[in-house]
Coordinates of C-alpha atoms and ligand atoms in Angstrom, one line a residue:
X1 CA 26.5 -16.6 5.5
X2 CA 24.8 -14.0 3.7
X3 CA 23.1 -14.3 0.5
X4 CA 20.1 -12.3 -1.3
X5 CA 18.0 -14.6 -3.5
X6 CA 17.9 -13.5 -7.1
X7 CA 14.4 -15.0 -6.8
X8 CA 13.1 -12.7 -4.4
X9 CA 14.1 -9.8 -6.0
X10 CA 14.3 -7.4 -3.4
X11 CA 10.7 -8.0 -2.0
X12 CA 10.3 -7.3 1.0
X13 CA 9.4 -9.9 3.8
X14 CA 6.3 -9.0 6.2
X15 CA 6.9 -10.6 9.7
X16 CA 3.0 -10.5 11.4
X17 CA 1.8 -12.5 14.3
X18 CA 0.6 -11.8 17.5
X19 CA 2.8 -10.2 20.2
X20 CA 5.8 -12.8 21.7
X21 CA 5.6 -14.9 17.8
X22 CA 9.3 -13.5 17.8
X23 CA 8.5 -11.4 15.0
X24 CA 11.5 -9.4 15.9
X25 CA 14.1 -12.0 17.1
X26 CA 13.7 -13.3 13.9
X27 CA 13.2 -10.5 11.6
X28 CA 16.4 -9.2 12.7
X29 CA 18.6 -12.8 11.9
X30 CA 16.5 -12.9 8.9
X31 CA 17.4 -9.4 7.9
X32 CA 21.2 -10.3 8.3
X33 CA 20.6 -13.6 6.6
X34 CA 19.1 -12.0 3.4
X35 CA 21.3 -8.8 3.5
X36 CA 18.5 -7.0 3.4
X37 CA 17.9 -3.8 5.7
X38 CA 15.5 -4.3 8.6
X39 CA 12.9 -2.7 10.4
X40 CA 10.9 -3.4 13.9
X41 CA 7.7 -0.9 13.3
X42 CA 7.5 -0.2 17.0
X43 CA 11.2 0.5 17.6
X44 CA 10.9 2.8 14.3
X45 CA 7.6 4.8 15.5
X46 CA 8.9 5.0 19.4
X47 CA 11.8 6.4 17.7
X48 CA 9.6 8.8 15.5
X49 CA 7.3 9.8 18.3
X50 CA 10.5 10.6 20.9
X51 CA 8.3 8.4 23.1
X52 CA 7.4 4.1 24.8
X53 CA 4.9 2.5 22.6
X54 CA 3.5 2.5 26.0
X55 CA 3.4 6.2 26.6
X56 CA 1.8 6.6 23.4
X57 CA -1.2 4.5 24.9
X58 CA -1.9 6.1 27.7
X59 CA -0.4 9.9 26.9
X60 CA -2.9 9.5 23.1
X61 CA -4.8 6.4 23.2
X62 CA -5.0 3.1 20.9
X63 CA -6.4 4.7 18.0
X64 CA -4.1 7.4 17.8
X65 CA -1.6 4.5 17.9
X66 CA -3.2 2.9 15.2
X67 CA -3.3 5.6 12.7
X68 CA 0.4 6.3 13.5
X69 CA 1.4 3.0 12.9
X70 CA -1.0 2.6 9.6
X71 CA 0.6 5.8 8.1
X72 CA 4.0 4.4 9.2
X73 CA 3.5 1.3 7.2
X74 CA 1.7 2.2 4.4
X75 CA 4.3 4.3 3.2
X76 CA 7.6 2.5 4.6
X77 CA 6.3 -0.6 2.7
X78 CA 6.3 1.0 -0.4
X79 CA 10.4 0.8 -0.1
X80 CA 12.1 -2.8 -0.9
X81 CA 14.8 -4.9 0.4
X82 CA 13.3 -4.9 3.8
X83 CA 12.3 -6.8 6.5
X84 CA 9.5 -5.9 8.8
X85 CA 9.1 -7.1 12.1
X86 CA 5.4 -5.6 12.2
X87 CA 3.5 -4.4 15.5
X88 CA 1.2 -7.2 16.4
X89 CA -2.2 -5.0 15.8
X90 CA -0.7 -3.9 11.8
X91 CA -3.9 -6.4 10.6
X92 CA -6.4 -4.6 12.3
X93 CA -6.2 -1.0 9.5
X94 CA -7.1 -2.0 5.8
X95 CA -4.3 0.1 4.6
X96 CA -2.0 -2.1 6.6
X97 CA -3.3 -5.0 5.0
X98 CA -3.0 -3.8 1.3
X99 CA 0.2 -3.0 2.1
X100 CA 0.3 -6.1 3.3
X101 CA -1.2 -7.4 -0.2
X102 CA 0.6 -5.4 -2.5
X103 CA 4.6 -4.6 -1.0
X104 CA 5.7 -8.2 -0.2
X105 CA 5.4 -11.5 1.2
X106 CA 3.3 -11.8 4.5
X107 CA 4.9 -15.0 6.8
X108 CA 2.2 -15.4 10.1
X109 CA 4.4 -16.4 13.0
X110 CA 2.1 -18.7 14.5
X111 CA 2.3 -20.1 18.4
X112 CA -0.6 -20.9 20.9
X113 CA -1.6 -18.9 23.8
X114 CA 0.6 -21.0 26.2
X115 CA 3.3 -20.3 24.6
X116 CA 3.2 -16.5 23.8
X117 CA 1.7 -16.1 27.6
X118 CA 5.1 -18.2 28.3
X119 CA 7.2 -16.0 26.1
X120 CA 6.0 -12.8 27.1
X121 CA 5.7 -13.1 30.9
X122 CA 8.8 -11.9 31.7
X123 CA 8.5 -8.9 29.4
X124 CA 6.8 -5.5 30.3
X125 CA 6.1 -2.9 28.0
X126 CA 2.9 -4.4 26.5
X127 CA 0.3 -2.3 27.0
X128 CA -2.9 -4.5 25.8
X129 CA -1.7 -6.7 28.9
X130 CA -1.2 -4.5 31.3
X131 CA -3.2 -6.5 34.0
X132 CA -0.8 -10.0 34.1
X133 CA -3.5 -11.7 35.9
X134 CA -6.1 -12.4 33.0
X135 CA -3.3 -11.7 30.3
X136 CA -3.7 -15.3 29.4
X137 CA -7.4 -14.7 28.7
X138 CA -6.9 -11.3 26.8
X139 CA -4.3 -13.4 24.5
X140 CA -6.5 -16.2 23.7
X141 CA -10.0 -13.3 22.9
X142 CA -7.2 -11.0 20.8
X143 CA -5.9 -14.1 18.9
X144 CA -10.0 -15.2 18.5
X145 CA -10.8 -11.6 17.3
X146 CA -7.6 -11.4 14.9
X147 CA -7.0 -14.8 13.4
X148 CA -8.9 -13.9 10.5
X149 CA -7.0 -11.0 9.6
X150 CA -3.6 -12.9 10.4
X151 CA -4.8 -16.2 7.9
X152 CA -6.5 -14.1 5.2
X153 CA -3.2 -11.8 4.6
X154 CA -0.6 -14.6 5.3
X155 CA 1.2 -15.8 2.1
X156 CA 2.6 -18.2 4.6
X157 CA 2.0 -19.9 8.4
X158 CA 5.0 -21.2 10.1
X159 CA 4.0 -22.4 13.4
X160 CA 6.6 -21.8 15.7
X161 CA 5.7 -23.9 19.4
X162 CA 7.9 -26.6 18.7
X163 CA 11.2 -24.6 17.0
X164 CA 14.2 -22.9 18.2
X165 CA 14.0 -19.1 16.4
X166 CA 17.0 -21.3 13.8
X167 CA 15.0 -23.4 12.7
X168 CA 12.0 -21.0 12.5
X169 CA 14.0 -19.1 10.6
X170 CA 15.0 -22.4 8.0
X171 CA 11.6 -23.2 7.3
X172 CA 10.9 -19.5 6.1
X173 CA 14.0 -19.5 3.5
X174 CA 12.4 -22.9 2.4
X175 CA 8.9 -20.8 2.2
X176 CA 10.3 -18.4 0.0
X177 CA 13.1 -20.7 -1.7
X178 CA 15.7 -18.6 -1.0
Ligands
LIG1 C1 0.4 -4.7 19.8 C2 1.6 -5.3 19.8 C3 2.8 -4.6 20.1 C4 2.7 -3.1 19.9 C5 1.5 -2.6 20.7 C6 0.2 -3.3 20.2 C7 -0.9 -5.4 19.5 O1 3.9 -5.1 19.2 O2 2.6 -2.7 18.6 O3 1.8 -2.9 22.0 O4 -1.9 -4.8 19.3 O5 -0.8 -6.7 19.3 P1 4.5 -6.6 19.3 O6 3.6 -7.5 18.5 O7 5.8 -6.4 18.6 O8 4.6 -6.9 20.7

């Protein structure tokens, strides 16, 4: 079914959470749900760059990566009607996090380490994890460095260990009453 709340007036929808929250498998159902247009900030800037999100970190660096992705969403954000499955890093600019503030509602996908470490796994392409070995150990010190930035800019927390991506994505149209 689609439907597009009156009541959310075209705001856009900020997905943020740590990588493997399912920021995009549910930003994309969401998306489709609302019939609103979607976005997936790393898909957008690979596309942008001609290049892996991984390639940009070892071909530039993380800063470089960084500043992309901030001037990416600064200005992206300013459109409506969208939702944004953000990169897992987009709290760590203040420009990201106004824009955070100011063009929407911000909904923290929340999960614990075991379960993102469980999640992503299987998954390459990561480059903060490249070494899989202590990747359970670089989660937990990224979530303890981040979780300020993810609580103080959330409008929302849904924590999502015990949910199928469904019902994840039930509780966020209760959230925002659509
Ligand atoms: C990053 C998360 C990645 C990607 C990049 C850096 C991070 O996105 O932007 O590898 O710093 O947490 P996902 O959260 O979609 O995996």
């Amino acid at each position: 079914m689609h439907q597009q709340s009156t009541r959310l007036n075209n705001k856009n929808i900020f997905l943020i959470g740590m990588m493997g929250s399912w920021k995009s498998t549910i930003g994309n159902k969401l998306a489709n749900f609302l019939n609103y247009k979607y976005i997936d900030t790393d898909v957008a800037i690979e596309k942008i760059m001609k290049m892996k999100i991984s390639k940009i970190f070892s071909e530039y660096g993380e800063k470089k990566f960084r500043s992309i992705e901030e001037s990416y969403f600064v200005e992206k954000s300013k459109d409506k009607g969208f939702v944004f499955s953000t990169g897992g890093g987009i709290i760590l600019g203040i420009k990201s996090r106004m824009a955070l503030k100011n063009n929407g509602i911000t909904i923290l996908l929340k999960a614990s380490t075991k379960t993102i470490y469980n999640r992503i796994i299987t998954t390459n392409g990561r480059p903060l994890l490249n070494n899989l070995n202590d990747s359970e150990i670089t989660l937990e010190k990224m979530w303890l460095k981040r979780k300020k930035f993810y609580y103080e800019n959330a409008d929302f927390i849904v924590e999502t260990d015990h949910l199928q991506p469904d019902q994840v994505i039930n509780r966020i149209l209760k959230l925002i009453r659509v």
